[in-house]
mmCIF file of C-alpha atoms in Angstrom:
data_model
loop_
_atom_site.group_PDB
_atom_site.id
_atom_site.type_symbol
_atom_site.label_atom_id
_atom_site.label_comp_id
_atom_site.label_asym_id
_atom_site.label_seq_id
_atom_site.Cartn_x
_atom_site.Cartn_y
_atom_site.Cartn_z
ATOM 1 C CA UNK A 1 -7.167 -25.148 -4.399
ATOM 2 C CA UNK A 2 -5.142 -23.480 -1.664
ATOM 3 C CA UNK A 3 -8.136 -21.617 -0.246
ATOM 4 C CA UNK A 4 -11.016 -24.039 -0.787
ATOM 5 C CA UNK A 5 -13.641 -23.675 1.926
ATOM 6 C CA UNK A 6 -12.009 -20.579 3.442
ATOM 7 C CA UNK A 7 -12.072 -16.792 3.122
ATOM 8 C CA UNK A 8 -9.524 -16.286 0.308
ATOM 9 C CA UNK A 9 -9.575 -12.475 0.264
ATOM 10 C CA UNK A 10 -6.051 -12.085 1.661
ATOM 11 C CA UNK A 11 -4.620 -14.647 -0.752
ATOM 12 C CA UNK A 12 -6.391 -13.065 -3.722
ATOM 13 C CA UNK A 13 -5.226 -9.548 -2.821
ATOM 14 C CA UNK A 14 -1.669 -10.792 -2.355
ATOM 15 C CA UNK A 15 -1.412 -11.724 -6.034
ATOM 16 C CA UNK A 16 -4.150 -9.656 -7.696
ATOM 17 C CA UNK A 17 -4.457 -6.456 -5.632
ATOM 18 C CA UNK A 18 -4.391 -4.349 -8.806
ATOM 19 C CA UNK A 19 -7.394 -6.105 -10.390
ATOM 20 C CA UNK A 20 -10.233 -3.849 -11.540
ATOM 21 C CA UNK A 21 -13.150 -5.398 -9.669
ATOM 22 C CA UNK A 22 -15.743 -3.430 -11.665
ATOM 23 C CA UNK A 23 -14.615 -5.045 -14.922
ATOM 24 C CA UNK A 24 -14.435 -8.462 -13.309
ATOM 25 C CA UNK A 25 -17.966 -8.312 -11.948
ATOM 26 C CA UNK A 26 -19.423 -7.684 -15.410
ATOM 27 C CA UNK A 27 -18.729 -11.267 -16.445
ATOM 28 C CA UNK A 28 -18.261 -13.153 -13.183
ATOM 29 C CA UNK A 29 -19.986 -13.487 -9.859
ATOM 30 C CA UNK A 30 -16.964 -12.404 -7.833
ATOM 31 C CA UNK A 31 -16.687 -10.355 -4.676
ATOM 32 C CA UNK A 32 -17.737 -9.972 -1.101
ATOM 33 C CA UNK A 33 -21.391 -9.933 -0.001
ATOM 34 C CA UNK A 34 -21.960 -6.426 1.386
ATOM 35 C CA UNK A 35 -25.475 -6.812 2.754
ATOM 36 C CA UNK A 36 -26.665 -7.935 6.173
ATOM 37 C CA UNK A 37 -26.110 -11.681 6.474
ATOM 38 C CA UNK A 38 -28.442 -11.851 9.483
ATOM 39 C CA UNK A 39 -31.388 -10.937 7.209
ATOM 40 C CA UNK A 40 -30.819 -13.790 4.784
ATOM 41 C CA UNK A 41 -33.287 -16.687 5.085
ATOM 42 C CA UNK A 42 -32.034 -19.890 6.599
ATOM 43 C CA UNK A 43 -31.593 -22.810 4.165
ATOM 44 C CA UNK A 44 -34.511 -25.213 4.000
ATOM 45 C CA UNK A 45 -34.359 -28.799 5.213
ATOM 46 C CA UNK A 46 -32.386 -31.269 3.164
ATOM 47 C CA UNK A 47 -34.350 -33.061 0.458
ATOM 48 C CA UNK A 48 -31.904 -35.930 0.482
ATOM 49 C CA UNK A 49 -30.991 -38.521 3.022
ATOM 50 C CA UNK A 50 -27.384 -38.139 1.928
ATOM 51 C CA UNK A 51 -25.086 -36.396 4.448
ATOM 52 C CA UNK A 52 -24.001 -32.845 3.642
ATOM 53 C CA UNK A 53 -20.818 -32.466 1.643
ATOM 54 C CA UNK A 54 -17.758 -31.057 3.370
ATOM 55 C CA UNK A 55 -18.024 -27.839 1.337
ATOM 56 C CA UNK A 56 -21.668 -27.373 2.351
ATOM 57 C CA UNK A 57 -20.813 -27.886 6.018
ATOM 58 C CA UNK A 58 -17.961 -25.374 5.789
ATOM 59 C CA UNK A 59 -20.223 -22.843 4.072
ATOM 60 C CA UNK A 60 -22.842 -23.213 6.795
ATOM 61 C CA UNK A 61 -20.223 -22.613 9.488
ATOM 62 C CA UNK A 62 -18.899 -19.512 7.706
ATOM 63 C CA UNK A 63 -22.391 -18.003 7.332
ATOM 64 C CA UNK A 64 -23.291 -18.784 10.934
ATOM 65 C CA UNK A 65 -20.082 -17.173 12.205
ATOM 66 C CA UNK A 66 -20.579 -14.009 10.158
ATOM 67 C CA UNK A 67 -24.194 -13.438 11.207
ATOM 68 C CA UNK A 68 -22.843 -11.931 14.422
ATOM 69 C CA UNK A 69 -20.898 -8.674 14.358
ATOM 70 C CA UNK A 70 -17.255 -9.662 14.452
ATOM 71 C CA UNK A 71 -14.816 -7.372 16.236
ATOM 72 C CA UNK A 72 -11.646 -9.323 15.323
ATOM 73 C CA UNK A 73 -10.216 -8.338 18.693
ATOM 74 C CA UNK A 74 -10.433 -4.595 17.952
ATOM 75 C CA UNK A 75 -11.384 -2.249 20.799
ATOM 76 C CA UNK A 76 -12.709 1.233 19.977
ATOM 77 C CA UNK A 77 -12.469 4.119 22.416
ATOM 78 C CA UNK A 78 -14.262 7.366 21.521
ATOM 79 C CA UNK A 79 -14.511 10.754 23.165
ATOM 80 C CA UNK A 80 -15.496 14.243 22.021
ATOM 81 C CA UNK A 81 -12.279 14.889 20.091
ATOM 82 C CA UNK A 82 -10.616 11.555 19.334
ATOM 83 C CA UNK A 83 -10.955 7.917 18.326
ATOM 84 C CA UNK A 84 -8.531 5.226 19.505
ATOM 85 C CA UNK A 85 -8.221 1.717 18.078
ATOM 86 C CA UNK A 86 -6.288 -1.065 19.764
ATOM 87 C CA UNK A 87 -6.007 -4.798 19.257
ATOM 88 C CA UNK A 88 -4.184 -7.606 21.014
ATOM 89 C CA UNK A 89 -2.504 -8.504 17.711
ATOM 90 C CA UNK A 90 -1.065 -5.024 17.108
ATOM 91 C CA UNK A 91 2.347 -4.234 18.561
ATOM 92 C CA UNK A 92 5.129 -1.709 18.145
ATOM 93 C CA UNK A 93 6.860 -4.258 15.901
ATOM 94 C CA UNK A 94 4.073 -4.737 13.351
ATOM 95 C CA UNK A 95 2.212 -1.418 13.437
ATOM 96 C CA UNK A 96 3.590 1.919 12.276
ATOM 97 C CA UNK A 97 2.106 5.087 10.798
ATOM 98 C CA UNK A 98 2.590 3.790 7.253
ATOM 99 C CA UNK A 99 0.225 0.892 8.072
ATOM 100 C CA UNK A 100 -2.763 3.194 8.607
ATOM 101 C CA UNK A 101 -5.200 4.798 6.153
ATOM 102 C CA UNK A 102 -7.926 7.241 7.226
ATOM 103 C CA UNK A 103 -10.835 8.615 5.202
ATOM 104 C CA UNK A 104 -13.352 11.149 6.561
ATOM 105 C CA UNK A 105 -15.681 11.979 3.675
ATOM 106 C CA UNK A 106 -18.646 14.305 4.051
ATOM 107 C CA UNK A 107 -19.754 13.611 0.465
ATOM 108 C CA UNK A 108 -19.706 9.829 0.985
ATOM 109 C CA UNK A 109 -20.997 10.287 4.543
ATOM 110 C CA UNK A 110 -18.516 7.870 6.024
ATOM 111 C CA UNK A 111 -15.478 7.641 8.282
ATOM 112 C CA UNK A 112 -13.035 4.801 7.574
ATOM 113 C CA UNK A 113 -9.925 3.615 9.356
ATOM 114 C CA UNK A 114 -7.938 0.828 7.693
ATOM 115 C CA UNK A 115 -5.113 -0.793 9.648
ATOM 116 C CA UNK A 116 -2.692 -3.111 7.852
ATOM 117 C CA UNK A 117 -0.330 -4.540 10.500
ATOM 118 C CA UNK A 118 2.650 -6.543 9.286
ATOM 119 C CA UNK A 119 1.949 -10.264 9.274
ATOM 120 C CA UNK A 120 -1.742 -9.875 10.153
ATOM 121 C CA UNK A 121 -4.902 -9.395 8.086
ATOM 122 C CA UNK A 122 -6.006 -5.836 7.371
ATOM 123 C CA UNK A 123 -8.891 -4.490 9.440
ATOM 124 C CA UNK A 124 -11.357 -1.816 8.309
ATOM 125 C CA UNK A 125 -13.418 0.050 10.902
ATOM 126 C CA UNK A 126 -16.144 2.081 9.225
ATOM 127 C CA UNK A 127 -18.961 4.377 10.253
ATOM 128 C CA UNK A 128 -21.533 5.057 7.521
ATOM 129 C CA UNK A 129 -24.485 7.418 7.285
ATOM 130 C CA UNK A 130 -22.652 10.303 8.955
ATOM 131 C CA UNK A 131 -24.530 13.593 8.723
ATOM 132 C CA UNK A 132 -23.334 15.881 5.932
ATOM 133 C CA UNK A 133 -23.292 18.662 8.522
ATOM 134 C CA UNK A 134 -20.578 16.818 10.439
ATOM 135 C CA UNK A 135 -17.451 18.444 9.037
ATOM 136 C CA UNK A 136 -13.929 18.520 10.436
ATOM 137 C CA UNK A 137 -11.163 21.020 9.808
ATOM 138 C CA UNK A 138 -8.552 18.283 9.948
ATOM 139 C CA UNK A 139 -7.169 15.521 12.104
ATOM 140 C CA UNK A 140 -3.886 14.109 13.330
ATOM 141 C CA UNK A 141 -2.952 10.419 13.224
ATOM 142 C CA UNK A 142 -0.644 8.949 15.848
ATOM 143 C CA UNK A 143 0.550 5.351 16.121
ATOM 144 C CA UNK A 144 2.052 4.477 19.485
ATOM 145 C CA UNK A 145 2.431 1.272 21.500
ATOM 146 C CA UNK A 146 0.344 -0.722 19.021
ATOM 147 C CA UNK A 147 -2.550 1.751 19.116
ATOM 148 C CA UNK A 148 -3.971 4.122 16.499
ATOM 149 C CA UNK A 149 -5.097 7.501 17.842
ATOM 150 C CA UNK A 150 -6.936 10.003 15.622
ATOM 151 C CA UNK A 151 -7.434 13.461 17.124
ATOM 152 C CA UNK A 152 -9.816 15.864 15.375
ATOM 153 C CA UNK A 153 -9.603 19.631 14.960
ATOM 154 C CA UNK A 154 -13.282 20.405 15.372
ATOM 155 C CA UNK A 155 -14.474 22.972 17.884
ATOM 156 C CA UNK A 156 -18.207 22.475 17.348
ATOM 157 C CA UNK A 157 -18.191 18.725 16.736
ATOM 158 C CA UNK A 158 -18.617 15.976 19.317
ATOM 159 C CA UNK A 159 -16.949 13.061 17.536
ATOM 160 C CA UNK A 160 -18.279 10.449 19.941
ATOM 161 C CA UNK A 161 -21.873 11.637 19.511
ATOM 162 C CA UNK A 162 -21.621 11.740 15.718
ATOM 163 C CA UNK A 163 -20.162 8.235 15.462
ATOM 164 C CA UNK A 164 -22.552 6.755 18.021
ATOM 165 C CA UNK A 165 -25.493 7.630 15.764
ATOM 166 C CA UNK A 166 -23.837 6.252 12.603
ATOM 167 C CA UNK A 167 -23.869 2.726 11.185
ATOM 168 C CA UNK A 168 -20.801 0.908 12.457
ATOM 169 C CA UNK A 169 -19.021 -2.110 10.966
ATOM 170 C CA UNK A 170 -15.703 -3.929 11.291
ATOM 171 C CA UNK A 171 -14.388 -5.908 8.342
ATOM 172 C CA UNK A 172 -11.356 -8.109 7.951
ATOM 173 C CA UNK A 173 -9.418 -8.067 4.657
ATOM 174 C CA UNK A 174 -11.388 -5.224 3.021
ATOM 175 C CA UNK A 175 -11.279 -4.668 -0.713
ATOM 176 C CA UNK A 176 -8.723 -2.182 -1.966
ATOM 177 C CA UNK A 177 -10.143 1.360 -1.919
ATOM 178 C CA UNK A 178 -9.437 4.013 -4.562
ATOM 179 C CA UNK A 179 -9.565 7.807 -4.254
ATOM 180 C CA UNK A 180 -9.980 10.419 -6.990
ATOM 181 C CA UNK A 181 -6.964 12.721 -7.167
ATOM 182 C CA UNK A 182 -6.206 16.032 -8.824
ATOM 183 C CA UNK A 183 -2.981 16.505 -10.775
ATOM 184 C CA UNK A 184 -1.246 19.495 -9.212
ATOM 185 C CA UNK A 185 1.909 19.371 -11.316
ATOM 186 C CA UNK A 186 3.229 17.501 -14.339
ATOM 187 C CA UNK A 187 6.764 17.831 -15.625
ATOM 188 C CA UNK A 188 9.136 15.990 -17.918
ATOM 189 C CA UNK A 189 12.135 14.266 -16.335
ATOM 190 C CA UNK A 190 13.311 12.639 -19.589
ATOM 191 C CA UNK A 191 12.240 12.587 -23.222
ATOM 192 C CA UNK A 192 9.530 9.987 -22.517
ATOM 193 C CA UNK A 193 8.991 10.083 -18.739
ATOM 194 C CA UNK A 194 6.696 12.415 -16.797
ATOM 195 C CA UNK A 195 6.569 13.102 -13.075
ATOM 196 C CA UNK A 196 3.096 13.723 -11.637
ATOM 197 C CA UNK A 197 2.319 15.387 -8.324
ATOM 198 C CA UNK A 198 -1.141 14.360 -7.105
ATOM 199 C CA UNK A 199 -3.364 15.852 -4.422
ATOM 200 C CA UNK A 200 -5.532 13.476 -2.423
ATOM 201 C CA UNK A 201 -9.138 14.402 -1.616
ATOM 202 C CA UNK A 202 -9.706 16.396 1.538
ATOM 203 C CA UNK A 203 -10.017 14.131 4.565
ATOM 204 C CA UNK A 204 -7.937 11.268 3.112
ATOM 205 C CA UNK A 205 -4.663 10.201 4.734
ATOM 206 C CA UNK A 206 -2.349 7.359 3.796
ATOM 207 C CA UNK A 207 1.449 7.463 3.703
ATOM 208 C CA UNK A 208 3.117 5.103 1.235
ATOM 209 C CA UNK A 209 5.858 3.355 3.182
ATOM 210 C CA UNK A 210 9.046 1.722 1.949
ATOM 211 C CA UNK A 211 8.231 -1.454 0.058
ATOM 212 C CA UNK A 212 4.659 -0.344 -0.704
ATOM 213 C CA UNK A 213 3.143 0.663 -4.016
ATOM 214 C CA UNK A 214 -0.173 1.953 -5.315
ATOM 215 C CA UNK A 215 -2.429 1.148 -8.249
ATOM 216 C CA UNK A 216 -3.911 3.701 -10.652
ATOM 217 C CA UNK A 217 -7.151 3.837 -12.624
ATOM 218 C CA UNK A 218 -7.487 6.132 -15.639
ATOM 219 C CA UNK A 219 -10.679 5.332 -17.520
ATOM 220 C CA UNK A 220 -10.472 7.869 -20.349
ATOM 221 C CA UNK A 221 -9.016 11.250 -21.196
ATOM 222 C CA UNK A 222 -10.326 14.016 -18.961
ATOM 223 C CA UNK A 223 -11.220 11.696 -16.074
ATOM 224 C CA UNK A 224 -9.765 12.181 -12.634
ATOM 225 C CA UNK A 225 -6.988 9.763 -11.738
ATOM 226 C CA UNK A 226 -7.974 7.230 -9.106
ATOM 227 C CA UNK A 227 -5.194 6.075 -6.801
ATOM 228 C CA UNK A 228 -5.420 3.104 -4.469
ATOM 229 C CA UNK A 229 -4.452 2.897 -0.853
ATOM 230 C CA UNK A 230 -1.021 1.273 -0.301
ATOM 231 C CA UNK A 231 -0.470 -2.302 -1.485
ATOM 232 C CA UNK A 232 2.116 -4.732 -0.153
ATOM 233 C CA UNK A 233 2.938 -6.634 3.010
ATOM 234 C CA UNK A 234 6.725 -7.031 2.911
ATOM 235 C CA UNK A 235 8.466 -5.391 5.871
ATOM 236 C CA UNK A 236 11.612 -3.619 4.660
ATOM 237 C CA UNK A 237 12.219 -1.571 7.807
ATOM 238 C CA UNK A 238 15.567 -3.223 8.554
ATOM 239 C CA UNK A 239 16.654 -2.505 4.975
ATOM 240 C CA UNK A 240 16.408 1.230 5.616
ATOM 241 C CA UNK A 241 19.302 1.152 8.089
ATOM 242 C CA UNK A 242 22.133 2.963 6.232
ATOM 243 C CA UNK A 243 24.701 0.705 7.902
ATOM 244 C CA UNK A 244 23.380 -2.367 6.056
ATOM 245 C CA UNK A 245 24.824 -3.134 2.612
ATOM 246 C CA UNK A 246 22.247 -2.618 -0.120
ATOM 247 C CA UNK A 247 22.470 -3.167 -3.879
ATOM 248 C CA UNK A 248 19.734 -1.689 -6.081
ATOM 249 C CA UNK A 249 19.236 -2.945 -9.636
ATOM 250 C CA UNK A 250 16.831 -0.724 -11.574
ATOM 251 C CA UNK A 251 15.870 -0.565 -15.243
ATOM 252 C CA UNK A 252 13.996 2.432 -16.639
ATOM 253 C CA UNK A 253 11.062 3.420 -14.447
ATOM 254 C CA UNK A 254 12.101 0.585 -12.125
ATOM 255 C CA UNK A 255 13.907 3.398 -10.335
ATOM 256 C CA UNK A 256 10.570 4.544 -8.871
ATOM 257 C CA UNK A 257 10.317 2.217 -5.826
ATOM 258 C CA UNK A 258 14.003 2.784 -5.071
ATOM 259 C CA UNK A 259 13.436 6.497 -4.430
ATOM 260 C CA UNK A 260 11.592 5.969 -1.149
ATOM 261 C CA UNK A 261 14.299 3.602 0.091
ATOM 262 C CA UNK A 262 17.054 6.049 -0.911
ATOM 263 C CA UNK A 263 15.254 8.891 0.821
ATOM 264 C CA UNK A 264 14.965 7.021 4.128
ATOM 265 C CA UNK A 265 18.540 5.704 4.048
ATOM 266 C CA UNK A 266 20.025 9.118 3.238
ATOM 267 C CA UNK A 267 17.975 10.704 6.001
ATOM 268 C CA UNK A 268 19.326 8.057 8.354
ATOM 269 C CA UNK A 269 22.887 8.926 7.336
ATOM 270 C CA UNK A 270 22.213 12.575 8.078
ATOM 271 C CA UNK A 271 20.710 11.767 11.482
ATOM 272 C CA UNK A 272 23.774 9.681 12.351
ATOM 273 C CA UNK A 273 26.148 12.376 11.118
ATOM 274 C CA UNK A 274 27.799 9.770 8.905
ATOM 275 C CA UNK A 275 28.956 9.818 5.290
ATOM 276 C CA UNK A 276 29.746 6.108 4.968
ATOM 277 C CA UNK A 277 28.392 4.692 1.717
ATOM 278 C CA UNK A 278 26.781 1.246 1.931
ATOM 279 C CA UNK A 279 24.297 1.855 -0.881
ATOM 280 C CA UNK A 280 24.996 0.979 -4.500
ATOM 281 C CA UNK A 281 22.670 1.669 -7.440
ATOM 282 C CA UNK A 282 23.097 0.138 -10.896
ATOM 283 C CA UNK A 283 20.828 2.067 -13.273
ATOM 284 C CA UNK A 284 20.069 0.395 -16.618
ATOM 285 C CA UNK A 285 18.713 2.301 -19.650
ATOM 286 C CA UNK A 286 18.940 2.187 -23.442
ATOM 287 C CA UNK A 287 20.403 5.600 -24.300
ATOM 288 C CA UNK A 288 21.709 8.746 -22.614
ATOM 289 C CA UNK A 289 18.347 10.423 -23.268
ATOM 290 C CA UNK A 290 16.613 7.795 -21.123
ATOM 291 C CA UNK A 291 18.517 8.828 -17.976
ATOM 292 C CA UNK A 292 16.068 10.919 -15.943
ATOM 293 C CA UNK A 293 16.915 14.309 -14.463
ATOM 294 C CA UNK A 294 17.930 14.165 -10.813
ATOM 295 C CA UNK A 295 16.433 17.484 -9.649
ATOM 296 C CA UNK A 296 13.389 15.740 -8.122
ATOM 297 C CA UNK A 297 15.329 13.006 -6.326
ATOM 298 C CA UNK A 298 16.647 12.925 -2.729
ATOM 299 C CA UNK A 299 20.170 12.896 -4.192
ATOM 300 C CA UNK A 300 22.061 13.850 -7.329
ATOM 301 C CA UNK A 301 23.569 11.291 -9.665
ATOM 302 C CA UNK A 302 27.060 12.301 -8.525
ATOM 303 C CA UNK A 303 26.189 12.142 -4.811
ATOM 304 C CA UNK A 304 29.072 10.371 -3.054
ATOM 305 C CA UNK A 305 26.744 8.896 -0.433
ATOM 306 C CA UNK A 306 25.427 6.488 -3.087
ATOM 307 C CA UNK A 307 27.645 4.615 -5.553
ATOM 308 C CA UNK A 308 25.709 5.056 -8.790
ATOM 309 C CA UNK A 309 26.605 3.510 -12.154
ATOM 310 C CA UNK A 310 24.682 4.087 -15.380
ATOM 311 C CA UNK A 311 24.741 1.163 -17.807
ATOM 312 C CA UNK A 312 23.374 1.631 -21.342
ATOM 313 C CA UNK A 313 22.396 -1.047 -23.850
ATOM 314 C CA UNK A 314 22.291 1.268 -26.911
ATOM 315 C CA UNK A 315 24.639 4.171 -26.123
ATOM 316 C CA UNK A 316 25.961 6.787 -28.511
ATOM 317 C CA UNK A 317 29.568 6.748 -29.690
ATOM 318 C CA UNK A 318 30.410 9.408 -27.093
ATOM 319 C CA UNK A 319 29.362 7.290 -24.107
ATOM 320 C CA UNK A 320 32.290 6.416 -21.817
ATOM 321 C CA UNK A 321 30.432 4.433 -19.181
ATOM 322 C CA UNK A 322 29.504 0.761 -18.988
ATOM 323 C CA UNK A 323 27.432 -0.834 -21.729
ATOM 324 C CA UNK A 324 25.375 -3.968 -22.257
ATOM 325 C CA UNK A 325 22.574 -5.798 -20.530
ATOM 326 C CA UNK A 326 22.648 -7.034 -16.967
ATOM 327 C CA UNK A 327 25.055 -9.909 -16.383
ATOM 328 C CA UNK A 328 26.862 -11.524 -13.478
ATOM 329 C CA UNK A 329 30.163 -9.775 -14.168
ATOM 330 C CA UNK A 330 28.518 -6.378 -13.598
ATOM 331 C CA UNK A 331 27.496 -7.247 -10.062
ATOM 332 C CA UNK A 332 29.661 -6.945 -6.948
ATOM 333 C CA UNK A 333 30.712 -10.108 -5.176
ATOM 334 C CA UNK A 334 28.009 -11.295 -2.839
ATOM 335 C CA UNK A 335 28.183 -11.838 0.895
ATOM 336 C CA UNK A 336 25.771 -12.939 3.574
ATOM 337 C CA UNK A 337 24.968 -9.380 4.655
ATOM 338 C CA UNK A 338 24.315 -7.931 1.180
ATOM 339 C CA UNK A 339 20.678 -7.195 0.381
ATOM 340 C CA UNK A 340 19.390 -6.692 -3.156
ATOM 341 C CA UNK A 341 16.371 -4.828 -4.559
ATOM 342 C CA UNK A 342 15.369 -5.401 -8.199
ATOM 343 C CA UNK A 343 12.768 -3.556 -10.270
ATOM 344 C CA UNK A 344 12.168 -3.169 -13.990
ATOM 345 C CA UNK A 345 10.537 -5.003 -16.914
ATOM 346 C CA UNK A 346 9.802 -8.692 -16.356
ATOM 347 C CA UNK A 347 12.706 -9.844 -18.534
ATOM 348 C CA UNK A 348 15.136 -7.655 -16.618
ATOM 349 C CA UNK A 349 13.900 -8.893 -13.245
ATOM 350 C CA UNK A 350 14.184 -12.530 -14.331
ATOM 351 C CA UNK A 351 17.715 -12.028 -15.666
ATOM 352 C CA UNK A 352 18.801 -10.135 -12.551
ATOM 353 C CA UNK A 353 17.384 -12.791 -10.241
ATOM 354 C CA UNK A 354 19.477 -15.489 -11.941
#
């Protein structure tokens, strides 16, 4: 029991962030209490002369600590046009734009800011019960010097006044939020693979950084797709430097998380005015038909800035490239500076890791 007697939200989300909580709650009493702890009655006197168990003492301490509004070190500065969040634990090293999600929803009558700094628990600052007449034309999000600044485009709206009259809460390690999206475009990139372009609801902002992923919910045909806010806590910033040696091993749709990394590294090459290739991609598929089109990617398959090799396990007789399943002899010789990214089916990942 790694988390016995403690708040295990972070640990649970680390391994089960994609879990459908609604389904879970149908059969189990699982989840965070969302009411006002200060309104709960105090426990009655003990009916036993026996001392309280350790777990009971820990539970009493947790409840007592949460009856007061926790700030978790977060300071909030509001004026007529902006909101600024800062915290002693947020720095330029662990907080970037990709670590911030913002949601201003007139229909839900709330304003949420979720900050997920590297190496620290996520913090959600939320104002609920906002008037439906409080609408904004848009906002800009800036992360600088460990602070989050949100500036609103609203001529007739005093942001400070609106938020001061709303219900305010600060929560550590919030549950993963989902947003209903509209499919703007769908196109085939291979015989069995489709590329979807989704539009987030108005007022929702969250970039998906390198090393992050999202979870989807599709309940039944005709429903809107629900997409989660970014998941993941691994910092791959140093991996995006195009001067570092990087080997990517991808099988099938395992190419997906590599695209963001390729995009950032190629942009870095362009900014440096360099054409040096330190990126190698080994792409594993069954047949030629499984190789996706490259017209949606930040590069073409024959781009010299990335050394790409296609390896097929069930090729046609006309295939002249490499064949087989992943094995040690397909991989370049390792060195201390080489970094490796692996994504694909479980069996592929396990074989590649060996």
